[in-house]
Amino acid sequence: MNMQKKMETIYFYHTNDIHSHFDTWPQISRYLISKRAEHKEREETCLVFDIGDHVDRSHPFTDGTAGKGNVALLNSAGYDAITIGNNEGITMSKKALNTLYEGADFDVIICNLFETDDSTPKWMKPYEIYTTVTGLKIGVIGATAQYKEFYAKLDWQIVEPREALRKIAKSICPQVDIIVCLSHLGIHEDRLLAAECKEIDIIFGAHTHHLLMEGECVDSTLLAATGKFGQYVGKVVVQFDIDSGRIANKHATIIPASELESEEADVERVNRLIEDGKQSMDEKVFYNSFPLKNDLFKESPLSSFFGKSLIAYTDADCALFNGGLFLGGLEQGWVTKADLHALLPHPINLCVVQLKGTELLEIIRLSKNEEWPKTEIKGLGFRGTLMGGLIFANLHETESGQLFAGQKEVLPETNISLATLDMFTFGFFFPTLKDAEKDYIMPEFIRDVLGWYGKETFAGTL
C-alpha cells in the first residue's frame, strides 16, 4: 500500500538592493501583500525578507526622512525580517542608525555588528526562529559586508561575517528544521559560505547586485538573489518532508516587477514620495551671494568653491575630485538642503590621504588620462553618469616650473596631505591611494561639507 508523504510547502519572498528606487515599489508592495493574504487563506507559511540597501540617501525621500520613510514602506508591505546593507550601516551616523528601526514591525537580523564594548545593539538580533503552520522551526541568520575602517570611524565594531554566520548556524542547528541566511555580502562570499557551512539551506544574497534567474546551488545550499533597484522580486519555494525531517525540494524563481499588477495611481504615489522628501529638506543652509556655475570637463566657479571647501574643512595641502560630481550649479540666493542634495546626491565621504611627493606626481600623471572624463562610472557611491574632468584644488605651478601644494613645494620626499573622495581610495583609478595612510571623514557627506563652507563664507550676508 502506498503511503502519501506528509509534506509542508513554505514560501519565501525576498528583495535586495532597492537603493530607494521607488518606481516599482507600489507594484512590489501590492504583490507581497496579496501573496501573504493568499497564503494565509490557504493556511500556508509565508515569510518576506529584504537583504539590505533598501535605504539610499541619494533619494530625497530617504534623506529627508533619515531613512524612516523606508522603514514605513517595509512595514506597510508586511516584511518579516531584514538585514542591513552598507547604505544603512555606513552612510548614516551612529545615532541615526540606532534610531532608524524604532518603529519597525519586522526583525532586523545581523550577527556581525556590535558596539565597541562587544554588546549587541538593542535594535538588532543575531538570529530569529520562526514557526510554520505545522510547527516546523525556521532559523534565520544574517550578516552585512565588513567595511572595517568605515564602521570603526562611526564607533561600531564589525567582525568577519562568514565566521560569525558559521558559529550562529552551528549553534541553532539542533533547535531548527531549516536555516536560511540573509546575506549582504556579495555573490563571491555567498559561494564560499555555502561551501563552508553545510547547515545553511538557503542564502538570500545582495550587495553585488547579482541576479540569479533560477537560483544557484552550491553543494546542498540554494543561493537566491534579485539584482537591484526593485527590478525583480524573488520567490523560493521549499517542500519539507515532515516524516524524514528533511527538505525534499527547493527552487528559486524571480518575478519581473514590470509584469506585476500596476494602477494609474502608482506614478502619483512615487511622485508623492519625492515631494515629501523635498519638503522635508526646505531648510535654508546659506545665502549664496553669487551664482556658481559648473563645467563638467574643466574648472568652474562651482568647482573652485567646492575645492576651497575641502581644503578649509580638512586643512589638507591640496584636494582632488571630479567635475562629474556636480549635477547642476547653484544660483544666487538661498541654498536649501534640497538644493545641496540635488547638486550632490552621492553618499560619498571625504578622505584625507598622506602621500609623498613622488606619489602625488604619479596621481597627477594618471589624472591626465584623456579617456577618463567621458568614462561612465557605476557604483562606488557615485550617483552621476560621467567622470568629468579631474580637478585639483590648491595645487599650482610657478613660472619656473616649481609645483606647490598650498605652501609646500612638491619634491620627491615631501609629505603631502590630499583631500579626496572615498571612491578614489578603492584602487580603481589611483592604485597608490588604496594602500596609503588615510583618514575617512564621517558621517558627513561631501554635500554637508559644501553646506558648512557656504555658511562660513556667507555668514551674515544677504
Tab-separated table of C-alpha atoms in Angstrom:
chain	number	residue	atom	x	y	z
A	1	MET	CA	0.000	0.000	0.000
A	2	ASN	CA	1.381	3.453	-0.960
A	3	MET	CA	1.653	5.833	1.964
A	4	GLN	CA	1.433	9.510	0.991
A	5	LYS	CA	4.267	11.517	2.413
A	6	LYS	CA	3.399	14.256	4.853
A	7	MET	CA	4.806	17.457	3.336
A	8	GLU	CA	4.712	21.161	4.119
A	9	THR	CA	5.322	23.786	1.446
A	10	ILE	CA	6.948	27.009	2.650
A	11	TYR	CA	7.052	30.201	0.591
A	12	PHE	CA	9.780	32.832	0.865
A	13	TYR	CA	9.666	36.205	-0.922
A	14	HIS	CA	12.692	38.490	-0.993
A	15	THR	CA	14.049	41.789	-2.285
A	16	ASN	CA	17.533	43.281	-2.152
A	17	ASP	CA	19.419	46.425	-3.103
A	18	ILE	CA	16.325	48.525	-3.754
A	19	HIS	CA	18.534	51.616	-3.150
A	20	SER	CA	15.462	53.844	-2.741
A	21	HIS	CA	14.419	53.219	-6.347
A	22	PHE	CA	10.702	53.563	-5.771
A	23	ASP	CA	9.433	53.435	-9.367
A	24	THR	CA	8.250	49.844	-8.925
A	25	TRP	CA	7.659	49.914	-5.178
A	26	PRO	CA	3.850	50.277	-5.370
A	27	GLN	CA	3.684	47.147	-7.543
A	28	ILE	CA	6.119	45.206	-5.336
A	29	SER	CA	4.305	46.168	-2.154
A	30	ARG	CA	0.902	45.265	-3.622
A	31	TYR	CA	2.245	41.911	-4.816
A	32	LEU	CA	3.741	40.998	-1.423
A	33	ILE	CA	0.575	41.976	0.445
A	34	SER	CA	-1.590	39.934	-1.937
A	35	LYS	CA	0.676	36.860	-1.707
A	36	ARG	CA	0.648	36.986	2.082
A	37	ALA	CA	-3.165	37.149	2.088
A	38	GLU	CA	-3.329	34.289	-0.414
A	39	HIS	CA	-1.053	32.039	1.683
A	40	LYS	CA	-2.886	32.917	4.876
A	41	GLU	CA	-6.186	31.907	3.311
A	42	ARG	CA	-4.640	28.589	2.261
A	43	GLU	CA	-3.076	28.128	5.722
A	44	GLU	CA	0.432	28.133	4.225
A	45	THR	CA	3.632	29.548	5.702
A	46	CYS	CA	4.967	32.687	4.007
A	47	LEU	CA	7.979	34.780	5.034
A	48	VAL	CA	9.111	38.058	3.413
A	49	PHE	CA	12.718	39.318	3.646
A	50	ASP	CA	14.774	42.300	2.482
A	51	ILE	CA	18.514	41.732	2.222
A	52	GLY	CA	19.779	45.281	2.721
A	53	ASP	CA	20.428	48.567	0.933
A	54	HIS	CA	16.741	49.377	0.827
A	55	VAL	CA	17.879	52.769	2.130
A	56	ASP	CA	19.853	55.054	-0.170
A	57	ARG	CA	20.320	58.678	0.789
A	58	SER	CA	20.641	59.702	-2.844
A	59	HIS	CA	16.824	59.819	-2.874
A	60	PRO	CA	15.284	62.942	-1.279
A	61	PHE	CA	12.548	60.894	0.415
A	62	THR	CA	15.144	58.754	2.175
A	63	ASP	CA	17.469	61.623	3.045
A	64	GLY	CA	14.639	63.886	4.137
A	65	THR	CA	13.168	61.255	6.471
A	66	ALA	CA	16.567	59.932	7.664
A	67	GLY	CA	15.568	56.507	6.333
A	68	LYS	CA	12.447	56.229	8.485
A	69	GLY	CA	10.307	56.598	5.369
A	70	ASN	CA	11.893	53.401	4.030
A	71	VAL	CA	11.082	51.609	7.282
A	72	ALA	CA	7.452	52.722	6.965
A	73	LEU	CA	7.344	51.295	3.424
A	74	LEU	CA	8.747	47.962	4.622
A	75	ASN	CA	6.173	47.930	7.426
A	76	SER	CA	3.278	48.576	5.069
A	77	ALA	CA	4.406	45.777	2.732
A	78	GLY	CA	4.456	43.305	5.623
A	79	TYR	CA	8.115	42.286	5.776
A	80	ASP	CA	9.034	39.735	8.446
A	81	ALA	CA	12.780	40.342	8.661
A	82	ILE	CA	15.618	42.245	7.047
A	83	THR	CA	19.340	42.600	7.327
A	84	ILE	CA	21.212	45.844	6.755
A	85	GLY	CA	23.459	46.757	3.868
A	86	ASN	CA	26.365	49.167	3.766
A	87	ASN	CA	23.993	52.014	2.857
A	88	GLU	CA	22.137	51.597	6.148
A	89	GLY	CA	25.348	50.835	8.027
A	90	ILE	CA	27.906	53.404	6.919
A	91	THR	CA	26.060	56.239	5.180
A	92	MET	CA	24.155	57.125	8.353
A	93	SER	CA	25.501	58.473	11.619
A	94	LYS	CA	25.575	56.096	14.554
A	95	LYS	CA	22.716	57.976	16.203
A	96	ALA	CA	20.626	57.801	13.019
A	97	LEU	CA	21.190	54.050	12.637
A	98	ASN	CA	20.478	53.427	16.318
A	99	THR	CA	17.070	55.087	15.918
A	100	LEU	CA	16.277	54.016	12.334
A	101	TYR	CA	14.299	50.896	13.249
A	102	GLU	CA	12.487	52.193	16.334
A	103	GLY	CA	9.127	51.892	14.563
A	104	ALA	CA	9.872	48.675	12.672
A	105	ASP	CA	7.261	45.893	12.653
A	106	PHE	CA	9.897	43.423	11.418
A	107	ASP	CA	13.058	41.856	12.850
A	108	VAL	CA	16.482	43.258	11.973
A	109	ILE	CA	18.831	40.277	11.832
A	110	ILE	CA	22.601	40.724	11.775
A	111	CYS	CA	25.248	38.793	13.681
A	112	ASN	CA	28.497	40.609	12.863
A	113	LEU	CA	27.908	44.199	14.048
A	114	PHE	CA	28.495	45.237	17.664
A	115	GLU	CA	29.064	48.158	19.942
A	116	THR	CA	32.735	48.789	20.699
A	117	ASP	CA	32.229	47.106	24.104
A	118	ASP	CA	31.146	43.888	22.278
A	119	SER	CA	27.473	44.291	23.236
A	120	THR	CA	24.664	43.837	20.695
A	121	PRO	CA	22.599	46.960	19.879
A	122	LYS	CA	19.039	46.615	21.135
A	123	TRP	CA	17.501	47.088	17.665
A	124	MET	CA	19.076	44.006	16.111
A	125	LYS	CA	19.090	40.238	16.656
A	126	PRO	CA	21.840	37.757	15.723
A	127	TYR	CA	19.122	35.315	14.628
A	128	GLU	CA	15.395	34.626	14.913
A	129	ILE	CA	13.405	31.403	14.817
A	130	TYR	CA	10.025	31.371	13.070
A	131	THR	CA	7.421	28.613	13.408
A	132	THR	CA	5.482	27.322	10.400
A	133	VAL	CA	1.820	26.313	10.341
A	134	THR	CA	2.747	22.664	11.049
A	135	GLY	CA	5.233	23.560	13.774
A	136	LEU	CA	8.478	23.398	11.805
A	137	LYS	CA	11.211	25.752	13.007
A	138	ILE	CA	12.964	28.094	10.555
A	139	GLY	CA	16.163	29.694	11.811
A	140	VAL	CA	17.001	32.993	10.121
A	141	ILE	CA	20.529	34.395	10.394
A	142	GLY	CA	22.058	37.452	8.727
A	143	ALA	CA	25.225	39.473	8.209
A	144	THR	CA	26.500	42.507	6.344
A	145	ALA	CA	29.690	43.365	4.460
A	146	GLN	CA	32.770	44.092	6.558
A	147	TYR	CA	33.721	47.716	5.837
A	148	LYS	CA	36.003	47.758	8.850
A	149	GLU	CA	37.543	51.232	8.545
A	150	PHE	CA	34.213	52.908	7.860
A	151	TYR	CA	32.374	51.214	10.730
A	152	ALA	CA	35.254	51.996	13.085
A	153	LYS	CA	35.039	55.692	12.192
A	154	LEU	CA	31.367	55.579	13.203
A	155	ASP	CA	32.184	53.905	16.533
A	156	TRP	CA	30.936	50.454	15.534
A	157	GLN	CA	32.757	47.136	15.692
A	158	ILE	CA	32.234	44.841	12.716
A	159	VAL	CA	33.632	41.318	12.567
A	160	GLU	CA	34.319	38.836	9.784
A	161	PRO	CA	30.859	37.786	8.569
A	162	ARG	CA	31.338	34.223	7.334
A	163	GLU	CA	32.904	33.074	10.591
A	164	ALA	CA	30.134	34.762	12.595
A	165	LEU	CA	27.454	33.130	10.439
A	166	ARG	CA	29.024	29.681	10.724
A	167	LYS	CA	29.050	29.943	14.527
A	168	ILE	CA	25.403	31.026	14.693
A	169	ALA	CA	24.294	28.359	12.214
A	170	LYS	CA	26.025	25.580	14.165
A	171	SER	CA	24.652	26.849	17.480
A	172	ILE	CA	20.995	26.956	16.374
A	173	CYS	CA	21.076	23.869	14.144
A	174	PRO	CA	19.804	21.481	16.878
A	175	GLN	CA	16.815	23.777	17.519
A	176	VAL	CA	15.556	24.206	13.953
A	177	ASP	CA	14.483	22.268	10.854
A	178	ILE	CA	15.630	24.793	8.235
A	179	ILE	CA	18.296	27.528	8.307
A	180	VAL	CA	18.188	30.466	5.907
A	181	CYS	CA	20.689	33.317	5.719
A	182	LEU	CA	20.110	36.975	4.830
A	183	SER	CA	23.493	37.838	3.346
A	184	HIS	CA	24.534	41.335	2.331
A	185	LEU	CA	27.998	40.024	1.494
A	186	GLY	CA	28.060	39.549	-2.275
A	187	ILE	CA	27.970	36.523	-4.564
A	188	HIS	CA	31.619	35.515	-4.040
A	189	GLU	CA	31.233	35.463	-0.255
A	190	ASP	CA	27.896	33.634	-0.549
A	191	ARG	CA	29.506	30.851	-2.564
A	192	LEU	CA	32.290	30.495	-0.026
A	193	LEU	CA	29.798	30.480	2.843
A	194	ALA	CA	27.690	27.798	1.154
A	195	ALA	CA	30.748	25.595	0.680
A	196	GLU	CA	31.927	26.120	4.269
A	197	CYS	CA	28.636	25.841	6.151
A	198	LYS	CA	26.502	22.821	5.278
A	199	GLU	CA	23.952	23.754	7.951
A	200	ILE	CA	22.604	26.628	5.805
A	201	ASP	CA	19.856	25.549	3.418
A	202	ILE	CA	19.211	28.841	1.584
A	203	ILE	CA	21.258	32.032	1.195
A	204	PHE	CA	19.329	35.102	0.125
A	205	GLY	CA	22.023	37.327	-1.384
A	206	ALA	CA	22.694	41.006	-2.045
A	207	HIS	CA	25.414	43.678	-2.234
A	208	THR	CA	26.959	42.793	-5.605
A	209	HIS	CA	23.601	43.282	-7.370
A	210	HIS	CA	23.758	39.787	-8.835
A	211	LEU	CA	20.666	38.311	-10.418
A	212	LEU	CA	20.091	34.553	-10.146
A	213	MET	CA	17.221	33.755	-12.503
A	214	GLU	CA	16.565	30.280	-11.079
A	215	GLY	CA	18.891	30.360	-8.118
A	216	GLU	CA	22.256	28.631	-7.911
A	217	CYS	CA	23.192	25.518	-5.991
A	218	VAL	CA	26.495	25.213	-4.164
A	219	ASP	CA	26.612	21.670	-2.814
A	220	SER	CA	23.289	21.377	-0.941
A	221	THR	CA	22.756	25.131	-0.426
A	222	LEU	CA	20.465	27.181	-2.667
A	223	LEU	CA	21.529	30.765	-3.463
A	224	ALA	CA	18.865	33.312	-4.488
A	225	ALA	CA	19.159	36.997	-5.419
A	226	THR	CA	17.114	39.596	-7.313
A	227	GLY	CA	19.618	42.019	-8.834
A	228	LYS	CA	18.983	45.655	-7.928
A	229	PHE	CA	16.665	48.671	-7.894
A	230	GLY	CA	13.402	46.752	-7.489
A	231	GLN	CA	13.559	45.294	-10.978
A	232	TYR	CA	12.583	41.858	-9.637
A	233	VAL	CA	11.020	40.117	-6.645
A	234	GLY	CA	12.436	36.764	-5.604
A	235	LYS	CA	10.434	33.685	-4.669
A	236	VAL	CA	11.785	30.492	-3.125
A	237	VAL	CA	9.515	27.510	-2.556
A	238	VAL	CA	10.588	24.766	-0.150
A	239	GLN	CA	8.891	21.407	0.187
A	240	PHE	CA	9.707	19.824	3.532
A	241	ASP	CA	9.225	16.119	4.214
A	242	ILE	CA	7.920	16.101	7.775
A	243	ASP	CA	8.312	12.352	8.209
A	244	SER	CA	12.011	12.297	7.321
A	245	GLY	CA	12.701	15.744	8.776
A	246	ARG	CA	14.429	16.878	5.583
A	247	ILE	CA	13.920	19.257	2.693
A	248	ALA	CA	12.551	17.256	-0.227
A	249	ASN	CA	12.795	20.033	-2.814
A	250	LYS	CA	13.626	23.737	-3.064
A	251	HIS	CA	13.699	26.030	-6.043
A	252	ALA	CA	14.079	29.738	-6.755
A	253	THR	CA	12.379	31.955	-9.314
A	254	ILE	CA	12.194	35.685	-9.944
A	255	ILE	CA	9.233	37.814	-10.911
A	256	PRO	CA	9.917	40.908	-13.067
A	257	ALA	CA	8.381	43.968	-11.442
A	258	SER	CA	7.327	45.081	-14.918
A	259	GLU	CA	4.911	42.132	-15.011
A	260	LEU	CA	3.295	42.901	-11.662
A	261	GLU	CA	-0.124	44.488	-11.471
A	262	SER	CA	0.031	48.266	-11.730
A	263	GLU	CA	-2.512	51.007	-11.188
A	264	GLU	CA	-2.861	54.513	-12.587
A	265	ALA	CA	-2.216	55.925	-9.122
A	266	ASP	CA	1.223	54.264	-8.855
A	267	VAL	CA	3.053	57.105	-10.585
A	268	GLU	CA	1.324	59.593	-8.310
A	269	ARG	CA	2.415	57.595	-5.250
A	270	VAL	CA	6.044	57.641	-6.360
A	271	ASN	CA	5.916	61.366	-7.121
A	272	ARG	CA	4.431	61.959	-3.689
A	273	LEU	CA	7.431	60.259	-2.084
A	274	ILE	CA	9.767	62.572	-3.971
A	275	GLU	CA	7.780	65.659	-2.992
A	276	ASP	CA	7.571	64.573	0.656
A	277	GLY	CA	11.339	64.279	0.708
A	278	LYS	CA	11.889	67.664	-0.893
A	279	GLN	CA	9.512	69.383	1.510
A	280	SER	CA	11.350	67.921	4.474
A	281	MET	CA	14.566	69.463	3.131
A	282	ASP	CA	13.308	73.004	2.671
A	283	GLU	CA	15.619	74.187	5.465
A	284	LYS	CA	17.829	77.102	4.399
A	285	VAL	CA	21.548	76.388	4.712
A	286	PHE	CA	23.253	79.557	3.440
A	287	TYR	CA	22.660	82.582	1.251
A	288	ASN	CA	24.733	82.333	-1.923
A	289	SER	CA	25.956	85.817	-2.884
A	290	PHE	CA	26.835	84.981	-6.487
A	291	PRO	CA	25.884	82.230	-8.966
A	292	LEU	CA	28.135	79.162	-9.025
A	293	LYS	CA	28.086	77.577	-12.466
A	294	ASN	CA	29.647	74.212	-13.229
A	295	ASP	CA	31.583	72.826	-16.167
A	296	LEU	CA	31.718	69.049	-16.487
A	297	PHE	CA	35.173	68.947	-18.046
A	298	LYS	CA	37.178	71.809	-16.586
A	299	GLU	CA	37.460	74.148	-13.614
A	300	SER	CA	34.470	76.376	-12.935
A	301	PRO	CA	33.212	78.796	-10.273
A	302	LEU	CA	31.432	75.869	-8.569
A	303	SER	CA	34.428	73.526	-8.618
A	304	SER	CA	36.643	76.319	-7.294
A	305	PHE	CA	34.230	76.958	-4.416
A	306	PHE	CA	33.949	73.231	-3.694
A	307	GLY	CA	37.730	72.790	-3.751
A	308	LYS	CA	38.118	75.591	-1.209
A	309	SER	CA	35.520	73.898	0.997
A	310	LEU	CA	37.533	70.659	1.043
A	311	ILE	CA	40.740	72.457	1.975
A	312	ALA	CA	39.028	74.531	4.671
A	313	TYR	CA	37.241	71.521	6.193
A	314	THR	CA	40.240	69.170	6.282
A	315	ASP	CA	43.213	71.565	6.417
A	316	ALA	CA	44.808	69.385	3.729
A	317	ASP	CA	47.558	70.701	1.468
A	318	CYS	CA	45.567	70.084	-1.721
A	319	ALA	CA	42.441	68.337	-2.968
A	320	LEU	CA	41.322	66.140	-5.870
A	321	PHE	CA	37.807	65.490	-7.174
A	322	ASN	CA	35.954	65.111	-10.479
A	323	GLY	CA	33.714	67.556	-12.332
A	324	GLY	CA	31.034	64.894	-12.807
A	325	LEU	CA	30.216	65.138	-9.110
A	326	PHE	CA	28.042	68.188	-9.630
A	327	LEU	CA	24.608	67.537	-11.099
A	328	GLY	CA	23.980	71.193	-11.843
A	329	GLY	CA	25.007	74.518	-10.324
A	330	LEU	CA	23.936	76.880	-7.540
A	331	GLU	CA	22.019	80.041	-8.315
A	332	GLN	CA	22.358	83.269	-6.372
A	333	GLY	CA	20.067	83.302	-3.338
A	334	TRP	CA	19.141	80.936	-0.553
A	335	VAL	CA	20.562	77.413	-0.810
A	336	THR	CA	18.466	74.760	0.944
A	337	LYS	CA	19.220	71.208	1.990
A	338	ALA	CA	17.170	70.124	-1.029
A	339	ASP	CA	19.395	72.205	-3.338
A	340	LEU	CA	22.554	70.632	-1.902
A	341	HIS	CA	21.043	67.167	-2.182
A	342	ALA	CA	20.075	67.726	-5.818
A	343	LEU	CA	23.581	69.044	-6.559
A	344	LEU	CA	25.474	66.284	-4.712
A	345	PRO	CA	23.180	63.276	-4.125
A	346	HIS	CA	26.106	60.871	-3.704
A	347	PRO	CA	26.656	59.019	-0.397
A	348	ILE	CA	30.341	59.927	-0.670
A	349	ASN	CA	32.632	60.897	2.187
A	350	LEU	CA	35.833	62.875	2.188
A	351	CYS	CA	39.128	61.172	2.874
A	352	VAL	CA	42.483	62.749	3.747
A	353	VAL	CA	45.372	60.729	2.326
A	354	GLN	CA	49.028	61.069	3.315
A	355	LEU	CA	51.390	60.936	0.338
A	356	LYS	CA	54.971	61.517	-0.651
A	357	GLY	CA	55.686	63.994	-3.440
A	358	THR	CA	56.510	61.168	-5.849
A	359	GLU	CA	53.125	59.563	-5.176
A	360	LEU	CA	51.268	62.821	-5.754
A	361	LEU	CA	53.127	63.307	-9.035
A	362	GLU	CA	52.050	59.815	-10.118
A	363	ILE	CA	48.422	60.666	-9.330
A	364	ILE	CA	48.710	63.884	-11.324
A	365	ARG	CA	50.118	61.892	-14.243
A	366	LEU	CA	47.254	59.377	-14.124
A	367	SER	CA	44.667	62.169	-13.874
A	368	LYS	CA	45.678	63.362	-17.340
A	369	ASN	CA	44.252	60.229	-18.957
A	370	GLU	CA	42.234	61.662	-21.835
A	371	GLU	CA	39.715	58.793	-21.712
A	372	TRP	CA	38.618	59.328	-18.113
A	373	PRO	CA	36.471	62.485	-18.399
A	374	LYS	CA	33.964	60.711	-20.682
A	375	THR	CA	34.072	57.441	-18.736
A	376	GLU	CA	30.763	56.273	-17.282
A	377	ILE	CA	31.001	55.446	-13.574
A	378	LYS	CA	28.738	52.908	-11.929
A	379	GLY	CA	28.779	52.096	-8.249
A	380	LEU	CA	31.399	53.357	-5.759
A	381	GLY	CA	28.721	55.598	-4.250
A	382	PHE	CA	28.694	57.793	-7.370
A	383	ARG	CA	25.210	58.860	-8.451
A	384	GLY	CA	26.104	60.817	-11.577
A	385	THR	CA	26.900	59.465	-15.038
A	386	LEU	CA	30.268	60.654	-16.384
A	387	MET	CA	33.524	61.071	-14.511
A	388	GLY	CA	34.098	64.553	-15.927
A	389	GLY	CA	37.422	66.351	-15.697
A	390	LEU	CA	39.813	65.625	-12.819
A	391	ILE	CA	40.256	68.809	-10.795
A	392	PHE	CA	42.983	69.672	-8.295
A	393	ALA	CA	42.499	72.423	-5.734
A	394	ASN	CA	45.289	74.359	-4.003
A	395	LEU	CA	47.850	72.950	-6.425
A	396	HIS	CA	49.733	75.425	-8.587
A	397	GLU	CA	52.862	75.677	-10.684
A	398	THR	CA	55.168	78.689	-10.740
A	399	GLU	CA	56.527	80.276	-13.914
A	400	SER	CA	59.820	78.500	-13.254
A	401	GLY	CA	58.076	75.125	-13.181
A	402	GLN	CA	58.021	74.531	-9.431
A	403	LEU	CA	54.902	72.723	-8.187
A	404	PHE	CA	53.315	73.729	-4.886
A	405	ALA	CA	50.614	72.076	-2.819
A	406	GLY	CA	49.477	75.008	-0.736
A	407	GLN	CA	52.664	76.385	0.778
A	408	LYS	CA	54.679	73.195	0.248
A	409	GLU	CA	56.907	72.662	-2.746
A	410	VAL	CA	56.238	69.201	-4.147
A	411	LEU	CA	59.573	67.388	-4.022
A	412	PRO	CA	60.051	63.589	-4.109
A	413	GLU	CA	60.167	63.182	-0.310
A	414	THR	CA	57.777	65.996	0.619
A	415	ASN	CA	54.918	64.858	2.886
A	416	ILE	CA	51.644	65.942	1.272
A	417	SER	CA	48.087	65.612	2.589
A	418	LEU	CA	45.466	65.194	-0.131
A	419	ALA	CA	41.733	65.639	0.496
A	420	THR	CA	39.788	63.497	-1.936
A	421	LEU	CA	36.669	61.365	-2.394
A	422	ASP	CA	36.380	57.998	-0.718
A	423	MET	CA	35.621	56.396	-4.113
A	424	PHE	CA	39.121	57.329	-5.299
A	425	THR	CA	40.713	55.377	-2.435
A	426	PHE	CA	39.400	51.950	-3.515
A	427	GLY	CA	42.146	51.454	-6.110
A	428	PHE	CA	40.107	51.520	-9.327
A	429	PHE	CA	41.506	54.827	-10.563
A	430	PHE	CA	44.549	55.560	-8.422
A	431	PRO	CA	46.228	52.384	-7.091
A	432	THR	CA	48.550	54.468	-4.896
A	433	LEU	CA	45.604	55.692	-2.799
A	434	LYS	CA	44.412	52.210	-1.880
A	435	ASP	CA	47.348	51.398	0.405
A	436	ALA	CA	48.243	54.922	1.535
A	437	GLU	CA	47.655	56.110	5.091
A	438	LYS	CA	44.215	57.691	5.159
A	439	ASP	CA	41.563	59.167	7.400
A	440	TYR	CA	37.918	58.990	6.327
A	441	ILE	CA	35.751	61.943	7.350
A	442	MET	CA	32.441	60.502	8.615
A	443	PRO	CA	29.482	60.653	8.820
A	444	GLU	CA	29.479	63.931	6.855
A	445	PHE	CA	28.877	63.632	3.123
A	446	ILE	CA	30.502	65.983	0.635
A	447	ARG	CA	27.248	67.976	0.416
A	448	ASP	CA	27.443	68.567	4.174
A	449	VAL	CA	30.975	69.912	3.752
A	450	LEU	CA	29.860	72.269	0.983
A	451	GLY	CA	26.947	73.441	3.138
A	452	TRP	CA	29.274	74.102	6.077
A	453	TYR	CA	31.630	76.130	3.893
A	454	GLY	CA	28.760	78.138	2.444
A	455	LYS	CA	27.648	79.057	5.970
A	456	GLU	CA	31.197	80.034	6.925
A	457	THR	CA	31.783	82.026	3.745
A	458	PHE	CA	28.478	83.896	3.500
A	459	ALA	CA	27.612	84.237	7.181
A	460	GLY	CA	25.635	87.424	7.755
A	461	THR	CA	25.331	88.304	4.065
A	462	LEU	CA	22.137	88.802	2.084
